[in-house]
Coordinates of C-alpha atoms in Angstrom, one line a residue:
X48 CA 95.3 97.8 104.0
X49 CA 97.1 98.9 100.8
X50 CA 97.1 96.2 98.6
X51 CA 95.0 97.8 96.3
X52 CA 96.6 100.3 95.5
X53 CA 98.4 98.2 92.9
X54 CA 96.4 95.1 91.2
X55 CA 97.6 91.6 91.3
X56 CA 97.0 90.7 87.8
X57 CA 96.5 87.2 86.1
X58 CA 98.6 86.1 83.3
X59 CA 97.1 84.2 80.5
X60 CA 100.5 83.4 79.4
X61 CA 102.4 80.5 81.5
X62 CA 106.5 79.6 80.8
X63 CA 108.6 77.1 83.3
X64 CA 111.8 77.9 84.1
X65 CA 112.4 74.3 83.2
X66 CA 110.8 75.0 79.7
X67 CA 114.9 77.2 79.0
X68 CA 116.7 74.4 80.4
X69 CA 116.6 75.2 84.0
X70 CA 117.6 72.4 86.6
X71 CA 117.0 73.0 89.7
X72 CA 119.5 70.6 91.5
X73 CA 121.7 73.1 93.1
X74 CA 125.1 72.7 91.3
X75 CA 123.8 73.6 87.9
X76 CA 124.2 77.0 87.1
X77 CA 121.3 78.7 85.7
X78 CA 121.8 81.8 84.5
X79 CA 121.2 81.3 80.8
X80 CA 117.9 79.5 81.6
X81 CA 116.7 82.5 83.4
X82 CA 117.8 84.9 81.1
X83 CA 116.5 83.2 78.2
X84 CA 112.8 82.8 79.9
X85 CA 113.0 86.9 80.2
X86 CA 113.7 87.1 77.0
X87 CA 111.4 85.7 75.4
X88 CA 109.0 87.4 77.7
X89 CA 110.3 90.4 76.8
X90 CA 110.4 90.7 72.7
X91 CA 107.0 88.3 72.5
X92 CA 105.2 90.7 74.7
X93 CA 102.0 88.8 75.0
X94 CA 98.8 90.5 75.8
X95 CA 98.2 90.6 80.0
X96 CA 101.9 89.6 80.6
X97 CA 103.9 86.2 80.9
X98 CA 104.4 84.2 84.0
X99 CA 107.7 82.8 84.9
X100 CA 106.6 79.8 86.9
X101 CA 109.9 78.6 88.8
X102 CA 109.2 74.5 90.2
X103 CA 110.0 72.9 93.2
X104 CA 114.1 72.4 93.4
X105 CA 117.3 74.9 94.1
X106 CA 118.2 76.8 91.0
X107 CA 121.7 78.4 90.9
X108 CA 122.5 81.3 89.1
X109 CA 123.5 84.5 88.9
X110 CA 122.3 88.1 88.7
X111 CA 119.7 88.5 86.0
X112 CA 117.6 91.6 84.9
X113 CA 113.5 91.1 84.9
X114 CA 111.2 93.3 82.8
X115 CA 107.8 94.5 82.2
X116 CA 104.8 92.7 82.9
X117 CA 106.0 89.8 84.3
X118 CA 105.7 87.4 87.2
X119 CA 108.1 85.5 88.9
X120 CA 106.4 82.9 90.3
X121 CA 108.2 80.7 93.1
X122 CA 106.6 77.2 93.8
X123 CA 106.6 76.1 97.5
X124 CA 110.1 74.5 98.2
X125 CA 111.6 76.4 95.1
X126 CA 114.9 78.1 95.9
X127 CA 116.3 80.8 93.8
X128 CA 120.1 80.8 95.0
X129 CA 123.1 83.2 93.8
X130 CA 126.2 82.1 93.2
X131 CA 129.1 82.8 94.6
X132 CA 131.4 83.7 91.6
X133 CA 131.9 87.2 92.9
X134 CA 135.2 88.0 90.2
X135 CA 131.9 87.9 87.2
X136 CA 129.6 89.6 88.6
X137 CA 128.7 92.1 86.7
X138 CA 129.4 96.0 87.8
X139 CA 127.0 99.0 87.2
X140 CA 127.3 102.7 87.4
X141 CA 126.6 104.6 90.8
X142 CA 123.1 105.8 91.4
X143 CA 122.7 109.5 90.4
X144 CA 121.6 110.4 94.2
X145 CA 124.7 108.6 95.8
X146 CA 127.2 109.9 93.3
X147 CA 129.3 106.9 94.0
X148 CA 128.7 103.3 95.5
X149 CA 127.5 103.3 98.5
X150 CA 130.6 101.4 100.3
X151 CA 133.1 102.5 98.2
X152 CA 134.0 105.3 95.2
X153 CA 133.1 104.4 91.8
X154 CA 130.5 101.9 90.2
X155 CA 128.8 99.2 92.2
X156 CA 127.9 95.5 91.7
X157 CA 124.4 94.9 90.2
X158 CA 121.6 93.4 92.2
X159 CA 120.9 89.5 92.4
X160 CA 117.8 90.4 90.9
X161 CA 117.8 93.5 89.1
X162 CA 115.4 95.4 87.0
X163 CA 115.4 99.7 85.2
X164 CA 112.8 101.1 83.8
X165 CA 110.3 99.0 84.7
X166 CA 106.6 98.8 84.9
X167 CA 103.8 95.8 85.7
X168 CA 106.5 93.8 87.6
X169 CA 104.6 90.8 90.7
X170 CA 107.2 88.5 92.5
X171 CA 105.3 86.0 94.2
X172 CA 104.8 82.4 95.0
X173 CA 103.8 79.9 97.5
X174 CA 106.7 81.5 100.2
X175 CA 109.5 80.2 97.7
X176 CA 112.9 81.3 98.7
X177 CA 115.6 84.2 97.0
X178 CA 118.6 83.1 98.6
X179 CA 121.8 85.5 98.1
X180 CA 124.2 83.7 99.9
X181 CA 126.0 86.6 101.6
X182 CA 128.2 85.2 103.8
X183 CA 131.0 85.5 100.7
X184 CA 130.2 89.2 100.6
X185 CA 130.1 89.6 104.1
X186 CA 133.5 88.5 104.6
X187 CA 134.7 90.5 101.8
X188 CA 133.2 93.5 103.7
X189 CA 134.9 92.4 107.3
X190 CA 138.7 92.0 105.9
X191 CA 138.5 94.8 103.6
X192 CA 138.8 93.4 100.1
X193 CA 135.9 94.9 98.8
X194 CA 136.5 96.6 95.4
X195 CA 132.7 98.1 95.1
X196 CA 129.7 98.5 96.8
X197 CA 128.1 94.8 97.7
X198 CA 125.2 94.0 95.4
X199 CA 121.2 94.3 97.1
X200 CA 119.4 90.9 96.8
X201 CA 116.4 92.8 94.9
X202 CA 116.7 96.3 93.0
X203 CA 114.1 98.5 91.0
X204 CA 115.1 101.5 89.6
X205 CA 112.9 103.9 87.8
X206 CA 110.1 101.6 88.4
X207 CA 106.4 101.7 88.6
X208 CA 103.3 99.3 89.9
X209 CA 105.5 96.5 91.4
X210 CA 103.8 93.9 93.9
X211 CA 106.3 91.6 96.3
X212 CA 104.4 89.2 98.4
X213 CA 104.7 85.8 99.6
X214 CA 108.3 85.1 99.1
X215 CA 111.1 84.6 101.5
X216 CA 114.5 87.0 101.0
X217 CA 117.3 85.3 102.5
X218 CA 121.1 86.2 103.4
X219 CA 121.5 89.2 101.5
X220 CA 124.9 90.6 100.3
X221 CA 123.5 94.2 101.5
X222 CA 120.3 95.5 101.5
X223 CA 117.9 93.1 101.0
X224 CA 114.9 95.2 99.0
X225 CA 115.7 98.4 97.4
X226 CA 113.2 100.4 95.2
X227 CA 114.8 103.1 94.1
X228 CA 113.2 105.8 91.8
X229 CA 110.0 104.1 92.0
X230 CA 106.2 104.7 92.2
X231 CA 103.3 102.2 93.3
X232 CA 104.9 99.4 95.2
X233 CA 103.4 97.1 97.2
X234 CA 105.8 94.9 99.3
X235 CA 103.4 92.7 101.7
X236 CA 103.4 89.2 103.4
X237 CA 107.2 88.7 102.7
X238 CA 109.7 87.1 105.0
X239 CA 113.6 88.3 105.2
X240 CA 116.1 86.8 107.0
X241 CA 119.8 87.4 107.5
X242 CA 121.9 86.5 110.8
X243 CA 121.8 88.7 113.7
X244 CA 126.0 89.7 112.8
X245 CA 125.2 90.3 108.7
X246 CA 126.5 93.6 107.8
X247 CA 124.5 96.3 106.2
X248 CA 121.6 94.1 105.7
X249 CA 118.6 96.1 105.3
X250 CA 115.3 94.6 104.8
X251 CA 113.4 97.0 102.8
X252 CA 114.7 100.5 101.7
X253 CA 112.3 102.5 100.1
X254 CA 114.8 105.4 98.3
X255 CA 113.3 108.3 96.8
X256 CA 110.1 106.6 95.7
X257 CA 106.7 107.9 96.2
X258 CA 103.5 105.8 96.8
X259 CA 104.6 102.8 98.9
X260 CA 103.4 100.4 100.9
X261 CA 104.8 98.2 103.5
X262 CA 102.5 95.5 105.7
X263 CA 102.2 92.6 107.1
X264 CA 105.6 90.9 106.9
X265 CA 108.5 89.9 109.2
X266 CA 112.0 91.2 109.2
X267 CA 114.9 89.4 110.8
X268 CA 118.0 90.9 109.9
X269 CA 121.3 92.6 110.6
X270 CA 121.0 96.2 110.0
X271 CA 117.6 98.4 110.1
X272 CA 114.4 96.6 109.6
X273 CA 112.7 99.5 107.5
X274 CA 115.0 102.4 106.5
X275 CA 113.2 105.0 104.3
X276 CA 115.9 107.2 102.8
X277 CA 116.4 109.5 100.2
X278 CA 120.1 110.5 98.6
X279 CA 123.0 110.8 99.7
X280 CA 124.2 114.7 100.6
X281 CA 125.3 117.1 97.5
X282 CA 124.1 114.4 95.1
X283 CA 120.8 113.7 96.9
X284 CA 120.2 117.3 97.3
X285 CA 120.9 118.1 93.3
X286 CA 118.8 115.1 92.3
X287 CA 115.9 116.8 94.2
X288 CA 113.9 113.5 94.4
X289 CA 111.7 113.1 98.3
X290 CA 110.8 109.9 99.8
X291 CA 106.9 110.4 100.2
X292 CA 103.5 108.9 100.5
X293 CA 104.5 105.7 102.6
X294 CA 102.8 103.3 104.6
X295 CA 104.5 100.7 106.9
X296 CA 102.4 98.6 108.9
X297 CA 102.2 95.3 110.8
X298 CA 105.9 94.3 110.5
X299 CA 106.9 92.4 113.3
X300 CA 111.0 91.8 113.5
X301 CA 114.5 91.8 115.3
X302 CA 117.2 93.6 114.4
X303 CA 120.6 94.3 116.0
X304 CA 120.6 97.7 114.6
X305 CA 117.0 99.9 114.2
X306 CA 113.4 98.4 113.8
X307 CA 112.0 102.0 111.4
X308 CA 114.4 104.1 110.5
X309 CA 114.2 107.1 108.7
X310 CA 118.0 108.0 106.9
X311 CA 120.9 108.7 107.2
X312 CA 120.6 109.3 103.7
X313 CA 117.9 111.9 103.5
X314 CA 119.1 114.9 101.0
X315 CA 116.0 114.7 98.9
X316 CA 113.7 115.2 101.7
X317 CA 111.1 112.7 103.1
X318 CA 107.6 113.2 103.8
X319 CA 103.5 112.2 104.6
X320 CA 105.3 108.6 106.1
X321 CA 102.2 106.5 108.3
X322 CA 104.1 103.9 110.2
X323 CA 102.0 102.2 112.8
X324 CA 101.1 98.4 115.0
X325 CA 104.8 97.6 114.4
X326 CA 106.2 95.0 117.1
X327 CA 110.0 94.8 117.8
X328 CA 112.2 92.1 119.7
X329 CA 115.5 92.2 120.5
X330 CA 116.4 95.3 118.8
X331 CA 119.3 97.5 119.4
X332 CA 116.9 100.9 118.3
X333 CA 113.0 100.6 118.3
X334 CA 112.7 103.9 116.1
X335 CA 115.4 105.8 114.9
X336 CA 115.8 109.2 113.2
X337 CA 119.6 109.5 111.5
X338 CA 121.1 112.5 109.5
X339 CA 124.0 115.0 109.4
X340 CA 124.7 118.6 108.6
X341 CA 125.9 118.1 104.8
X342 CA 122.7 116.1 104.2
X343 CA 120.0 118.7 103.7
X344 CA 116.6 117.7 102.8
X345 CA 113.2 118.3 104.5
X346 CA 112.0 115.5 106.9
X347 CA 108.4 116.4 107.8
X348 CA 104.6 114.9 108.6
X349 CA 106.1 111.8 109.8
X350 CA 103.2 110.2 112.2
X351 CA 104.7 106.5 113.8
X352 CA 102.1 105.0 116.2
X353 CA 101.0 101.8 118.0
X354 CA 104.4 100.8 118.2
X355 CA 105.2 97.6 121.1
X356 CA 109.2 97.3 122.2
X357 CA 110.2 94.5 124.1
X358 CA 114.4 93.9 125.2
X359 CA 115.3 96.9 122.9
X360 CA 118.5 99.1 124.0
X361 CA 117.0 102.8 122.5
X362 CA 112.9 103.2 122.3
X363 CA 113.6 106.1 120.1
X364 CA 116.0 108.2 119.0
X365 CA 116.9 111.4 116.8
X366 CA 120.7 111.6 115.7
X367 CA 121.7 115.2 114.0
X368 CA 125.5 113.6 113.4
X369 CA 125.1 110.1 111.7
X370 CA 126.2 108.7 109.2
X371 CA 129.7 109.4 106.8
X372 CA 129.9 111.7 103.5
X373 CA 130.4 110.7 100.0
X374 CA 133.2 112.7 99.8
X375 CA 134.7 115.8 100.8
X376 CA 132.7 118.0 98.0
X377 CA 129.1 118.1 100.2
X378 CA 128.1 121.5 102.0
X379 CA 128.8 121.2 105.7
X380 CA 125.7 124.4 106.1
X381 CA 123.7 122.1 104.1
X382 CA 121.2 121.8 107.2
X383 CA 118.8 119.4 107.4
X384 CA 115.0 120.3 108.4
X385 CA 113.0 117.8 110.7
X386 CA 109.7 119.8 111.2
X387 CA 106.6 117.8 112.5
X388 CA 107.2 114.1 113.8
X389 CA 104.0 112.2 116.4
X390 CA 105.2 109.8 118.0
X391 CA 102.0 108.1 119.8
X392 CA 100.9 105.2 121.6
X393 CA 104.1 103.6 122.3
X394 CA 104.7 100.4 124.6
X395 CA 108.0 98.9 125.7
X396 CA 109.0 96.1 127.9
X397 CA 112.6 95.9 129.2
X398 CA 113.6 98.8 127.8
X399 CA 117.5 100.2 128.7
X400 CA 117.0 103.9 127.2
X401 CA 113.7 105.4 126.8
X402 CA 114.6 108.1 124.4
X403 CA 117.5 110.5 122.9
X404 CA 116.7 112.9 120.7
X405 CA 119.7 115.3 119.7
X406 CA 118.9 117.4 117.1
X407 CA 121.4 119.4 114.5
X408 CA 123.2 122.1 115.5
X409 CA 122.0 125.4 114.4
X410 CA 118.8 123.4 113.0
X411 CA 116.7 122.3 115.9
X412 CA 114.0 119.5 115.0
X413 CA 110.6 120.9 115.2
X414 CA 107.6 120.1 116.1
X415 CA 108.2 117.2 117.6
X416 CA 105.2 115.3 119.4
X417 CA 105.2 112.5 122.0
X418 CA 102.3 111.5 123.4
X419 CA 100.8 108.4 125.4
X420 CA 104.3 106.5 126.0
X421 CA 105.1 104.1 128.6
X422 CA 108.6 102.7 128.2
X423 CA 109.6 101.3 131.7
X424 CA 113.3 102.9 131.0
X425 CA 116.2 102.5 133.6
X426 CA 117.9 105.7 132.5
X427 CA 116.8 108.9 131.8
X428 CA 115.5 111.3 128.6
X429 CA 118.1 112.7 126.5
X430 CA 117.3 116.0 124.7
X431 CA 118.9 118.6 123.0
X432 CA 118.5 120.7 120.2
X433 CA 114.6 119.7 119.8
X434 CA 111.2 121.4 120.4
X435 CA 108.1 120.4 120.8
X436 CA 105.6 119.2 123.1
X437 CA 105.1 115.7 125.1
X438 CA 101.9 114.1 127.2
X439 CA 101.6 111.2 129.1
X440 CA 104.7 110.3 128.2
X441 CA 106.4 107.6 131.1
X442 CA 109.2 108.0 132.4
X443 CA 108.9 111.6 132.3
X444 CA 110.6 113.4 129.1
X445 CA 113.2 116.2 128.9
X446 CA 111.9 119.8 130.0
X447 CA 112.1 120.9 126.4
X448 CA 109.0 118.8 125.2
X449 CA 107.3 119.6 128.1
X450 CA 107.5 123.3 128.1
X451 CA 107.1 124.3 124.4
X452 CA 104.3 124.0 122.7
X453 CA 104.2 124.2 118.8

C-alpha cells in the first residue's frame, strides 16, 4: 500500500457546516454557507489546519473553491448535492495542456468542487456522498446545447499532498476526479458511481501529475474506470508536463467503456505506471491503450499485472488512431512513442476478443510484453504495427509477438 506516502493529519481546529448557516434539508441552497466556512479557514489559518465537519442531512449548493489545509469532513448519511442552476455556473479558462475545453472551444465550466494552487488538502468522512446530479448535463451533452465543456465533480489543479478516502462520488457531470498538475495524491477506499449510459464519466483521471496513488476502491461508471492521461496534442506537447510515478491497485468496477486506460490524451508523455490485482465486470475494454498521430508524447515502463476479466468485449487493446484533435493547428508527424509495456498474469472469463493491438503508423509500439495470459477468447489476435515478445499467452497471439524478441 501507498497511503503513506501522504499523511492523514489531525486537525485541532473543528468548524460545522451548520456553524455558517448551512441546512441540510435539500431545497436550501447552500452555497454561501460553504463558502463562508472556507473562508474563514482560509484568512484565520490556524496552526495544523481547520476541519470542515459536514452533519448528517442533504446540503444543496453550488460549485465552491476549497483551500489549503483543510478537511472536508462528510458525516455518515451526509449528502453534498449540486444544483442544477446550470445558466450561474461559473465559467473558467481552458487548461493550458488542452488549449481549449475539452468538449467544446473556449473556456470551460468549473468543477463542483474546485480547488488551484493547493497544498495539505483530505476529503474524507464516514462514506458520506458528493452528489453532482448529472443527468442535467448529460442531457445537455445528448441534444447538443452544450455551450462549454461539462464541469468534473472534483478538480485540483497545481496541487500537492491531497488524500481522498472514504467518500462516495456520485453522478458526475463529466469526469468524476481530475487531478491535474498535481504531486502526492492519494485517492483510496472511495466509491464512484454513475449509470451504465452517463457520458464521459470518468472515475479518476490522473492528468500530468506525478506521484499518485490509486487503491482499493470501486468504480462503476460510464466511460473509463482509470484513464491516466497527459495533454491534449500541440498544447500537451508545448506544456511538456508527463504523467509519472503511478500506482493503481485493487479497484474493482464496471464500465461500458475501458476498466485502465491510458490516453487518448497523452502529448506530455506518460511513464513508471504499476497497475495490478484489478477485477473488471461487464466492461466493454479490460485494458486499453488510446492515442493518435498529432498527439506525441513518450508512453513507456508501463507494467499492468494480476488483472481478472469476466463478460468484457476487448481483454486488451492498443489504438494508434483514437481519439479527435483540438483543432486543426496540431502536427499530424507529431508521432507518438509507446516503448516498453508488460502485460502479465491476466485472467478472463467470457471473454469476446482476446486482444488488438494496432499500433501508429510509421511508429510501431515497442517492446511490448505478454506473458502468462489465459483469456478463453472466441475470436482471434489482432496485431499490427507492434513488436515485441509473448509467452504462455492463450489463445495463442499474433506471429509478431511471438517472433521478435526485444
Amino acid at each position: 500500500s501507498c497511503v503513506q506516502s501522504v499523511p492523514m493529519r489531525g486537525r485541532r481546529d473543528v468548524i460545522s457546516l451548520t456553524d455558517f448557516g448551512g441546512v441540510g434539508d435539500g431545497r436550501t441552497v447552500n452555497t454561501w454557507a460553504f463558502r463562508e466556512a472556507i473562508y474563514r479557514i482560509q484568512h484565520l489559518r490556524r496552526r495544523g489546519g481547520t476541519l470542515l465537519y459536514v452533519p448528517p442531512g442533504v446540503y444543496l449548493t453550488g460549485p465552491f473553491n476549497l483551500t489549503s489545509h483543510m478537511t472536508l469532513f462528510l458525516s455518515k448519511d451526509a449528502v453534498i448535492r449540486a444544483t442544477q442552476d446550470t445558466g450561474n455556473w461559473p465559467l473558467i479558462a481552458p487548461l493550458p495542456s488542452y488549449g481549449r475545453g475539452r468538449e467544446r472551444p473556449g473556456g470551460r465550466y468549473m468543477s463542483f468542487i474546485h480547488g488551484d494552487g493547493l497544498h495539505d488538502v483530505i476529503i474524507t468522512g464516514e462514506n458520506g456522498t458528493i452528489d453532482g446530479q448529472g443527468e442535467v448535463w448529460w442531457n445537455m451533452w445528448r441534444d447538443g446545447s452544450l455551450q462549454y465543456t461539462r464541469p468534473h465533480l472534483l478538480e485540483l489543479m497545481n496541487s500537492k499532498d491531497i488524500i481522498l478516502s472514504n467518500v462516495i462520488f456520485k453522478n458526475s457531470p463529466f469526469w468524476n476526479i481530475h487531478p491535474v498538475y498535481c504531486s502526492n495524491v492519494v485517492v483510496h477506499h472511495v466509491t464512484i458511481l454513475a449509470p451504465f449510459d452517463s457520458p464521459n464519466t470518468d472515475g479518476i483521471d490522473p492528468d500530468s501529475s506525478n506521484n499518485v496513488c490509486i487503491e482499493d476502491s470501486y468504480i462503476n461508471t460510464g466511460d473509463d474506470l482509470v484513464a491516466i492521461k497527459s495533454g491534449w496534442d500541440e498544447y500537451g506537447i508545448a506544456f511538456g508536463r508527463p504523467s509519472s510515478n503511478i500506482t493503481v491497485r485493487r479497484i474493482t468496477g464496471t464500465s461500458s467503456f475501458a476498466g485502465i486506460a491510458f490516453g487518448s490524451e497523452t502529448s506530455g508523455g506518460i511513464e513508471n505506471i504499476l497497475v495490478e490485482n484489478i477485477n473488471l465486470y461487464n466492461t466493454a475494454t479490460g485494458i486499453f491503450l488510446k492515442t493518435n498521430a498529432g498527439r506525441g508524447g513518450v508512453i513507456r515502463n508501463i507494467t499492468v499485472r494480476d488483472i481478472y476479466m469476466e463478460n468484457v468485449k476487448n481483454a486488451i487493446k492498443f489504438a494508434g488512431n483514437v481519439g479527435d484533435h483540438p483543432d486543426n493547428n496540431y502536427n499530424p508527424n507529431a508521432l507518438p512513442v509507446v516503448d516498453g509495456v508488460a502485460i502479465v498474469n491476466v485472467w478472463g472469463d467470457s471473454v469476446l476478443h482476446p486482444g488488438s493491438l494496432v499500433g501508429v503508423q510509421g511508429a510501431p509500439f515497442q517492446r511490448i510484453c505478454l506473458s502468462n495470459i489465459n483469456l478463453r477468447g472466441s475470436l482471434p489476435w489482432k496485431c499490427d504495427g507492434v513488436e515485441g515478445f509473448a509467452l504462455g499467452v492463450h489463445p495463442g497471439p499474433c506471429a509478431s509477438l511471438v517472433s521478435t524478441r526485444s
